[in-house]
Amino acid sequence: MFNLTKSKAFVIWEQCRGAAKTQLRANRLALNGALISRSPISSSRSEKVYDIIVSGGGMVGTAMACSLGLDANLKGKQILLLEAGPKRAMDKTPETYRTTVSSVSPGSATFLSGLGAWDHVTNMRCKPYQKMQVWDACSDALIAFEKENLQDEMAYIVENDIIVAALTKQLQTLSGNYDNHVEVRYKSRVIKYDWPGSYRVADSSSSSPWVQVTLANGEILQTKLLIGADGANSMIRKEAGIPTVNWNYDQSAVVAVLQLSEPTENNVAWQRFLPTGPIAMLPLSDSESSLVWSTSHQHAEELLTQDEESFVDAINSAFWSNQNQSELTEMAGALFRTALSILMPSGSSTRQLPPSVAGVSPKSRMAFPLGMGHATEYIRHRMALVGDAAHRVHPLAGQGVNLGFGDVAYLTEVLSQAAFNGKDLGDMQNLLKYETERQRHNLPMMTAIDLLKRLYSTNTELAVLMRSLGLQATNSLPLLKEKIISYASR
């Protein structure tokens, strides 16, 4: 297990070296740019040329279009958002909670506020939490991040549909205020991408200097920069021939909306590491929470088919049962806690008990496979990847959408500077700054999440003892916990 962990983590860290090879890639780009500059221009008059096309209208893609449209230096640039599905707007807050949610960090909330979308979110609904308790099912070890470690809320639990609806509403406002330079097309499915001139990754016959986007209705669009926000199975990434380092965890995440036994303040996010995978209960309201249970495919299927009473019993048992604990680990942990309390009497956290679950909202149970993936490159000539199209992580740390919003914020900054300096938005020399900066941030986070997942995927005595002592030691160091939260809150 440890050899496997080391090898896969090493594979990810190997990619970090790519961020340090700017000069080598710059030489390659210079040659590539020279070839492209000699490509003949042959665009039909019916083929409109956009400055930027964002492909994919989920949370990250819609945020990308908003962010670009709001930037003063990009005013006047023709920006198009393409979304294969229908428009996802909300005239009023849904009566029931949606199953899929995100843990939005304070940094992401600030970003959405800058877009004007966070007010729409809070006017609908979101649930802040001030504490997070994480503990091991195989020992008594725990770590608690409390409000005293933070200046503001730790994070906000928000339904994904509400985030998209808020961004969509702001996008409508933005289009009217900025001379309609941001266009949105729903139900617009892309069937083909053609890459510019001499830069061909497949059997491209294009002689245009721009990326060509062919829609299912036969319409051909052209853009000086294509931004791929089309998810983990990104068509853009695949057609561009960008390799990915990825693997499945042989697990599924079971999600549902839970009804608590009684109303509480419900301002704590709970996560327990079971031998089969982590289970988390995230607050939605005083009486409802969101379940994210990572487990084997077989167990996930069983959970989905169980009657409500059996399903609720399984959840409560997963949070409360101590059947996986051993006497040796408990004894060693108790001795270590006693020593820590003597050395650092103010560093320990009080254990809280999670609320019990009484029911599950009808038709809220679903499951999806878990895995990890990372594109070896975030950019190509006139193309950039953001969000899950560039990186996919395990949900245990709740960092997926936050990494995506970080991509959006920095790519906007890079493109804004390029526009201010009068440079080509699709030039790789500019885009390299985005790739370098975001890989330096994303790769360490992804590696830490992967190692954490693998460390808690075993219940061998030695592994349980080592991680228990490490967790207790970390819990006794407030300054270290503050740094962890600060990094995760960006």
Coordinates of C-alpha atoms in Angstrom, one line a residue:
M1 CA 0.0 0.0 0.0
F2 CA 2.7 2.4 0.9
N3 CA 4.7 1.7 -2.2
L4 CA 1.6 2.3 -4.3
T5 CA 0.9 5.6 -2.5
K6 CA 4.5 6.7 -3.0
S7 CA 4.5 5.9 -6.7
K8 CA 1.3 7.6 -7.5
A9 CA 2.1 10.7 -5.5
F10 CA 5.5 10.8 -7.1
V11 CA 3.8 10.7 -10.6
I12 CA 1.8 13.8 -9.7
W13 CA 4.8 15.6 -8.3
E14 CA 6.7 14.8 -11.4
Q15 CA 4.3 17.0 -13.2
C16 CA 5.4 20.0 -11.1
R17 CA 8.7 19.9 -12.9
G18 CA 6.7 20.9 -16.0
A19 CA 6.0 24.3 -14.4
A20 CA 9.7 24.9 -14.0
K21 CA 10.4 24.3 -17.7
T22 CA 9.2 27.6 -19.0
Q23 CA 12.3 28.4 -21.0
L24 CA 12.3 25.0 -22.7
R25 CA 8.7 25.3 -23.7
A26 CA 9.2 29.0 -24.7
N27 CA 11.6 27.8 -27.4
R28 CA 9.1 25.3 -28.6
L29 CA 6.4 28.0 -28.7
A30 CA 8.6 30.3 -30.7
L31 CA 8.9 27.7 -33.4
N32 CA 5.3 26.8 -33.2
G33 CA 4.3 30.5 -33.4
A34 CA 6.5 31.0 -36.5
L35 CA 4.8 28.1 -38.2
I36 CA 1.3 29.4 -37.4
S37 CA 2.0 32.9 -38.5
R38 CA 2.7 31.6 -42.0
S39 CA -0.7 29.8 -42.1
P40 CA -3.0 31.3 -44.8
I41 CA -6.3 32.9 -43.6
S42 CA -9.4 31.4 -45.2
S43 CA -12.4 32.1 -43.1
S44 CA -15.9 32.1 -44.6
R45 CA -17.9 35.3 -44.0
S46 CA -20.6 33.2 -42.3
E47 CA -18.0 32.1 -39.7
K48 CA -18.1 34.7 -36.9
V49 CA -14.8 35.2 -35.0
Y50 CA -15.0 35.6 -31.3
D51 CA -12.1 36.8 -29.1
I52 CA -12.9 34.2 -26.5
I53 CA -15.3 31.2 -26.5
V54 CA -15.9 29.4 -23.2
S55 CA -17.1 25.8 -23.8
G56 CA -19.1 24.5 -20.8
G57 CA -21.7 26.3 -18.8
G58 CA -21.4 24.7 -15.4
M59 CA -20.3 26.4 -12.2
V60 CA -16.8 27.1 -13.4
G61 CA -17.6 27.8 -17.1
T62 CA -20.4 30.3 -16.2
A63 CA -18.1 32.0 -13.6
M64 CA -15.4 32.2 -16.4
A65 CA -17.8 34.1 -18.7
C66 CA -18.9 36.4 -15.9
S67 CA -15.3 37.1 -14.8
L68 CA -14.2 37.9 -18.4
G69 CA -17.2 40.0 -19.1
L70 CA -16.7 42.1 -16.0
D71 CA -13.0 42.9 -16.5
A72 CA -12.5 46.5 -17.6
N73 CA -9.5 45.6 -19.9
L74 CA -11.6 43.0 -21.7
K75 CA -14.5 45.4 -22.4
G76 CA -15.2 45.3 -26.1
K77 CA -13.9 41.8 -26.6
Q78 CA -16.5 39.4 -28.1
I79 CA -17.0 36.6 -25.6
L80 CA -19.3 33.6 -26.1
L81 CA -20.4 31.0 -23.6
L82 CA -21.5 27.7 -25.1
E83 CA -23.6 25.3 -23.0
A84 CA -25.0 22.0 -24.4
G85 CA -27.8 21.9 -21.8
P86 CA -30.8 24.3 -21.2
K87 CA -30.6 27.5 -19.3
R88 CA -30.5 26.9 -15.5
A89 CA -32.2 29.8 -13.9
M90 CA -34.3 30.1 -10.7
D91 CA -37.2 32.5 -10.3
K92 CA -37.5 31.4 -6.7
T93 CA -35.7 29.2 -4.1
P94 CA -36.6 25.5 -4.6
E95 CA -38.8 24.0 -1.8
T96 CA -36.6 21.0 -1.4
Y97 CA -32.8 20.8 -1.2
R98 CA -30.9 19.5 -4.2
T99 CA -28.6 16.5 -3.8
T100 CA -25.4 17.9 -5.2
V101 CA -23.7 20.6 -3.1
S102 CA -20.3 22.3 -2.9
S103 CA -18.3 23.5 0.1
V104 CA -17.5 27.1 -1.0
S105 CA -14.4 28.5 0.7
P106 CA -14.2 32.1 2.0
G107 CA -11.8 32.8 -0.9
S108 CA -14.3 31.5 -3.4
A109 CA -17.1 33.4 -1.7
T110 CA -15.1 36.6 -2.1
F111 CA -14.5 35.8 -5.7
L112 CA -18.2 35.2 -6.4
S113 CA -18.9 38.4 -4.5
G114 CA -16.6 40.3 -6.9
L115 CA -18.7 38.9 -9.8
G116 CA -21.9 40.1 -8.1
A117 CA -23.2 36.5 -7.8
W118 CA -22.7 35.9 -4.1
D119 CA -25.6 38.2 -3.2
H120 CA -27.8 36.1 -5.4
V121 CA -26.6 33.0 -3.5
T122 CA -27.3 34.4 -0.1
N123 CA -30.7 35.7 -1.2
M124 CA -31.6 32.2 -2.1
R125 CA -29.9 30.0 0.5
C126 CA -26.5 28.8 1.7
K127 CA -25.4 27.4 5.1
P128 CA -22.2 28.6 6.7
Y129 CA -20.4 26.4 9.2
Q130 CA -17.9 27.5 11.9
K131 CA -16.4 24.2 12.8
M132 CA -15.3 21.0 11.2
Q133 CA -14.6 17.8 13.1
V134 CA -12.7 14.9 11.5
W135 CA -12.1 11.7 13.3
D136 CA -11.0 8.1 12.7
A137 CA -13.3 5.1 13.0
C138 CA -10.4 2.9 13.9
S139 CA -9.2 5.0 16.9
D140 CA -10.3 7.9 19.2
A141 CA -8.1 10.4 17.3
L142 CA -9.7 13.5 16.0
I143 CA -9.0 17.0 14.7
A144 CA -11.3 19.9 15.1
F145 CA -11.1 23.2 13.2
E146 CA -13.0 25.7 15.3
K147 CA -14.2 29.2 14.7
E148 CA -11.6 30.5 17.1
N149 CA -9.0 29.5 14.5
L150 CA -10.7 31.7 11.9
Q151 CA -11.8 35.3 11.4
D152 CA -15.0 34.4 9.6
E153 CA -16.9 31.3 8.6
M154 CA -14.9 28.2 7.7
A155 CA -16.9 27.6 4.5
Y156 CA -20.4 27.6 3.1
I157 CA -22.5 24.7 1.9
V158 CA -24.3 25.7 -1.3
E159 CA -26.3 23.6 -3.8
N160 CA -24.6 23.5 -7.2
D161 CA -27.8 24.5 -9.0
I162 CA -28.0 27.6 -6.9
I163 CA -24.4 28.6 -7.7
V164 CA -25.1 28.2 -11.4
A165 CA -28.4 30.1 -11.2
A166 CA -26.8 32.9 -9.3
L167 CA -24.0 33.2 -12.0
T168 CA -26.6 32.9 -14.8
K169 CA -28.6 35.8 -13.3
Q170 CA -25.5 37.9 -13.0
L171 CA -24.5 37.0 -16.6
Q172 CA -27.9 38.3 -17.8
T173 CA -27.3 41.6 -16.0
L174 CA -23.8 41.8 -17.3
S175 CA -24.8 41.4 -21.0
G176 CA -27.1 44.4 -20.8
N177 CA -24.6 46.6 -19.0
Y178 CA -21.6 45.9 -21.2
D179 CA -22.9 46.5 -24.7
N180 CA -23.8 42.9 -25.2
H181 CA -20.2 41.9 -25.6
V182 CA -20.9 38.7 -23.7
E183 CA -23.2 36.2 -25.5
V184 CA -24.6 33.0 -24.2
R185 CA -25.9 30.1 -26.2
Y186 CA -27.8 27.3 -24.5
K187 CA -28.6 23.9 -26.1
S188 CA -25.6 24.4 -28.3
R189 CA -23.7 21.1 -28.5
V190 CA -20.2 21.1 -30.0
I191 CA -19.4 18.1 -32.2
K192 CA -15.9 19.1 -33.4
Y193 CA -12.9 21.4 -32.7
D194 CA -10.4 22.3 -35.4
W195 CA -7.1 23.7 -34.3
P196 CA -5.3 26.5 -36.0
G197 CA -3.1 26.2 -39.0
S198 CA 0.1 24.2 -38.6
Y199 CA -0.8 23.3 -35.0
R200 CA -2.6 20.1 -35.6
V201 CA -3.1 17.3 -33.1
A202 CA -5.1 15.1 -35.3
D203 CA -6.3 15.1 -38.9
S204 CA -7.2 18.7 -38.9
S205 CA -7.6 20.3 -42.3
S206 CA -8.1 23.8 -41.0
S207 CA -6.0 26.6 -42.5
S208 CA -7.5 29.2 -40.3
P209 CA -5.3 30.9 -37.7
W210 CA -8.2 30.5 -35.2
V211 CA -9.8 27.6 -33.4
Q212 CA -12.9 26.5 -35.2
V213 CA -15.9 25.2 -33.3
T214 CA -18.5 23.2 -35.1
L215 CA -21.9 22.9 -33.5
A216 CA -24.4 20.1 -33.9
N217 CA -26.6 22.4 -36.1
G218 CA -23.7 22.7 -38.6
E219 CA -22.8 26.3 -37.6
I220 CA -19.0 26.9 -37.5
L221 CA -17.7 29.5 -35.1
Q222 CA -14.1 30.8 -34.8
T223 CA -12.3 32.1 -31.7
K224 CA -8.9 33.5 -30.9
L225 CA -9.0 31.7 -27.6
L226 CA -10.9 28.6 -26.6
I227 CA -11.4 28.0 -22.8
G228 CA -12.3 24.4 -21.9
A229 CA -14.7 24.2 -19.0
D230 CA -16.3 21.1 -20.2
G231 CA -15.7 18.9 -17.1
A232 CA -13.7 15.8 -16.2
N233 CA -14.5 14.1 -19.5
S234 CA -13.4 17.2 -21.4
M235 CA -13.8 16.8 -25.2
I236 CA -11.5 19.7 -25.7
R237 CA -8.7 18.1 -23.7
K238 CA -9.1 14.8 -25.6
E239 CA -9.2 16.4 -29.0
A240 CA -6.2 18.5 -28.2
G241 CA -4.3 15.4 -27.4
I242 CA -3.3 16.5 -23.9
P243 CA -2.3 13.5 -21.8
T244 CA -3.7 13.0 -18.3
V245 CA -2.5 11.2 -15.3
N246 CA -5.5 9.6 -13.8
W247 CA -6.8 6.6 -11.9
N248 CA -10.0 5.4 -10.4
Y249 CA -10.3 4.7 -6.7
D250 CA -12.6 1.8 -7.2
Q251 CA -15.1 3.7 -5.1
S252 CA -18.4 5.5 -5.5
A253 CA -19.7 8.5 -3.5
V254 CA -23.3 8.0 -2.3
V255 CA -25.0 11.4 -1.8
A256 CA -28.4 12.2 -0.3
V257 CA -30.3 14.9 1.7
L258 CA -30.7 13.8 5.3
Q259 CA -33.4 14.8 7.8
L260 CA -32.0 15.2 11.3
S261 CA -33.7 13.8 14.4
E262 CA -34.3 17.3 15.8
P263 CA -33.4 20.8 14.8
T264 CA -30.0 22.1 16.0
E265 CA -27.8 25.0 15.3
N266 CA -26.1 22.7 12.8
N267 CA -23.0 24.7 12.1
V268 CA -20.5 21.8 12.1
A269 CA -19.2 19.8 9.2
W270 CA -18.7 16.2 10.2
Q271 CA -16.3 13.7 8.6
R272 CA -15.3 10.3 9.8
F273 CA -12.8 8.0 8.1
L274 CA -14.1 4.5 7.9
P275 CA -12.0 1.6 6.6
T276 CA -14.1 1.6 3.4
G277 CA -13.7 5.4 2.9
P278 CA -14.8 8.7 4.4
I279 CA -18.3 9.6 5.3
A280 CA -19.3 13.3 5.6
M281 CA -22.4 15.1 6.8
L282 CA -22.6 18.8 5.8
P283 CA -25.1 21.3 7.1
L284 CA -27.9 22.5 4.9
S285 CA -30.3 24.0 7.5
D286 CA -31.1 23.6 11.1
S287 CA -32.9 20.3 10.4
E288 CA -31.3 19.0 7.2
S289 CA -27.8 17.9 6.1
S290 CA -26.1 16.7 3.0
L291 CA -24.5 13.2 3.0
V292 CA -21.3 12.3 1.0
W293 CA -20.3 8.7 1.7
S294 CA -17.3 7.3 -0.2
T295 CA -17.4 3.5 -0.2
S296 CA -16.9 0.5 -2.5
H297 CA -19.1 0.1 -5.6
Q298 CA -20.8 -2.9 -4.2
H299 CA -21.6 -1.2 -0.9
A300 CA -22.8 1.9 -2.7
E301 CA -25.3 -0.2 -4.7
E302 CA -26.5 -1.8 -1.5
L303 CA -27.0 1.6 0.1
L304 CA -29.0 2.9 -2.9
T305 CA -31.4 -0.1 -2.9
Q306 CA -32.0 -0.2 0.9
D307 CA -35.3 0.9 2.3
E308 CA -35.2 4.2 4.2
E309 CA -35.0 2.7 7.7
S310 CA -32.1 0.5 6.8
F311 CA -30.3 3.3 5.0
V312 CA -30.7 5.7 8.0
D313 CA -29.5 2.9 10.4
A314 CA -26.4 2.4 8.2
I315 CA -25.6 6.2 8.4
N316 CA -26.0 6.4 12.1
S317 CA -23.9 3.3 12.6
A318 CA -21.2 4.7 10.4
F319 CA -20.9 7.9 12.5
W320 CA -21.4 6.3 15.9
S321 CA -20.1 2.7 15.9
N322 CA -16.7 1.8 17.5
Q323 CA -16.5 -1.7 16.3
N324 CA -13.3 -1.0 14.2
Q325 CA -11.3 0.1 17.2
S326 CA -8.7 -2.0 18.9
E327 CA -7.5 -2.1 22.5
L328 CA -3.8 -1.5 21.6
T329 CA -4.6 1.6 19.5
E330 CA -7.0 3.0 22.2
M331 CA -4.3 2.5 24.9
A332 CA -1.5 4.1 22.9
G333 CA -3.8 7.0 21.9
A334 CA -4.9 7.6 25.5
L335 CA -1.3 7.8 26.7
F336 CA -0.3 10.1 23.8
R337 CA -3.3 12.4 24.5
T338 CA -2.3 12.6 28.2
A339 CA 1.2 13.6 27.3
L340 CA 0.0 16.2 24.9
S341 CA -2.4 17.6 27.4
I342 CA 0.5 18.1 29.9
L343 CA 2.8 19.6 27.2
M344 CA 0.1 21.7 25.5
P345 CA -2.8 22.1 27.9
S346 CA -4.6 24.7 25.7
G347 CA -4.2 22.9 22.4
S348 CA -6.7 20.1 22.6
S349 CA -10.3 20.3 21.2
T350 CA -13.5 19.1 22.9
R351 CA -15.1 16.2 21.1
Q352 CA -18.6 16.8 19.9
L353 CA -21.1 14.2 19.0
P354 CA -22.7 14.4 15.5
P355 CA -26.5 14.7 15.2
S356 CA -28.5 11.5 14.6
V357 CA -30.3 11.0 11.3
A358 CA -34.1 10.3 11.3
G359 CA -34.8 10.2 7.6
V360 CA -33.8 10.9 4.0
S361 CA -35.5 13.1 1.5
P362 CA -37.4 11.2 -1.2
K363 CA -35.5 10.5 -4.4
S364 CA -32.4 12.3 -3.2
R365 CA -30.1 9.3 -3.1
M366 CA -27.6 8.9 -6.0
A367 CA -24.1 7.7 -6.5
F368 CA -21.2 8.6 -8.8
P369 CA -17.7 7.0 -9.3
L370 CA -14.7 8.5 -7.7
G371 CA -11.3 9.1 -9.2
M372 CA -8.4 11.5 -9.6
G373 CA -7.0 13.1 -12.8
H374 CA -4.7 15.8 -13.8
A375 CA -3.9 17.2 -17.3
T376 CA -0.2 17.3 -17.9
E377 CA -0.7 20.6 -19.7
Y378 CA -3.4 23.3 -19.0
I379 CA -2.7 25.2 -22.2
R380 CA -2.1 24.8 -25.9
H381 CA -1.9 27.5 -28.6
R382 CA -5.2 29.4 -28.4
M383 CA -6.6 27.0 -25.8
A384 CA -6.7 26.8 -22.0
L385 CA -8.4 24.3 -19.6
V386 CA -10.1 25.3 -16.3
G387 CA -11.8 23.4 -13.5
D388 CA -12.4 19.6 -13.8
A389 CA -11.2 19.7 -17.4
A390 CA -7.7 20.3 -16.0
H391 CA -8.0 18.5 -12.6
R392 CA -10.3 16.1 -10.8
V393 CA -10.0 15.4 -7.1
H394 CA -11.5 13.2 -4.4
P395 CA -14.4 15.1 -2.6
L396 CA -13.0 14.3 0.9
A397 CA -11.5 17.8 1.2
G398 CA -14.3 19.7 -0.6
Q399 CA -11.8 21.5 -2.8
G400 CA -13.0 20.6 -6.3
V401 CA -15.0 23.8 -7.2
N402 CA -12.6 26.0 -5.2
L403 CA -9.7 24.9 -7.3
G404 CA -11.8 25.7 -10.4
F405 CA -12.7 29.2 -9.2
G406 CA -9.1 29.8 -8.5
D407 CA -8.3 28.8 -12.1
V408 CA -10.9 31.3 -13.4
A409 CA -9.6 34.2 -11.2
Y410 CA -6.0 33.8 -12.3
L411 CA -6.8 33.2 -16.0
T412 CA -8.9 36.3 -16.0
E413 CA -5.9 38.2 -14.5
V414 CA -3.5 36.9 -17.1
L415 CA -5.9 37.7 -20.0
S416 CA -6.7 41.2 -18.6
Q417 CA -3.0 42.0 -18.5
A418 CA -2.5 40.7 -22.0
A419 CA -5.3 42.9 -23.3
F420 CA -4.0 45.9 -21.4
N421 CA -0.6 45.4 -23.1
G422 CA -2.2 44.9 -26.5
K423 CA -1.1 41.3 -26.8
D424 CA -2.7 38.3 -28.4
L425 CA -5.0 36.6 -25.9
G426 CA -4.3 33.2 -27.3
D427 CA -0.6 33.4 -27.4
M428 CA 1.1 30.7 -25.3
Q429 CA 3.7 33.0 -24.0
N430 CA 0.9 34.7 -22.0
L431 CA -1.0 31.5 -21.2
L432 CA 2.2 29.9 -19.7
K433 CA 1.8 32.3 -16.7
Y434 CA -1.6 30.8 -16.0
E435 CA -0.4 27.2 -16.3
T436 CA 2.7 27.7 -14.2
E437 CA 0.9 29.5 -11.3
R438 CA -2.1 27.2 -11.2
Q439 CA -0.1 23.9 -11.3
R440 CA 2.0 25.2 -8.5
H441 CA -1.1 25.7 -6.4
N442 CA -3.2 22.7 -7.6
L443 CA -0.7 19.9 -7.6
P444 CA 0.4 20.1 -3.9
M445 CA -3.3 20.2 -2.9
M446 CA -4.2 17.3 -5.1
T447 CA -1.2 15.3 -3.8
A448 CA -2.2 16.0 -0.2
I449 CA -5.8 14.9 -0.8
D450 CA -4.7 11.7 -2.6
L451 CA -2.2 10.8 0.2
L452 CA -4.8 11.5 2.9
K453 CA -7.3 9.2 1.1
R454 CA -4.8 6.4 0.8
L455 CA -3.5 6.8 4.4
Y456 CA -7.1 6.2 5.7
S457 CA -7.8 3.4 3.3
T458 CA -6.1 0.8 5.5
N459 CA -6.9 -0.5 8.9
T460 CA -3.6 -2.3 9.7
E461 CA -2.5 -1.8 13.3
L462 CA 0.7 0.1 12.5
A463 CA -1.0 2.5 10.0
V464 CA -3.9 3.2 12.3
L465 CA -1.5 3.9 15.2
M466 CA 0.8 6.2 13.2
R467 CA -2.0 8.3 11.7
S468 CA -3.8 8.5 15.0
L469 CA -0.8 9.9 16.7
G470 CA -0.2 12.3 13.8
L471 CA -3.8 13.5 13.9
Q472 CA -3.7 14.1 17.7
A473 CA -0.4 16.0 17.5
T474 CA -1.8 18.2 14.7
N475 CA -5.0 18.8 16.8
S476 CA -2.8 20.1 19.6
L477 CA -1.1 22.7 17.5
P478 CA -3.5 25.7 16.9
L479 CA -1.0 27.6 14.7
L480 CA -0.6 24.6 12.4
K481 CA -4.4 24.2 12.1
E482 CA -4.7 27.9 11.3
K483 CA -2.2 27.5 8.4
I484 CA -4.1 24.4 7.1
I485 CA -7.4 26.3 7.1
S486 CA -5.8 29.4 5.6
Y487 CA -4.4 27.4 2.7
A488 CA -7.7 25.6 2.1
S489 CA -9.7 28.8 2.3
R490 CA -7.9 30.5 -0.7

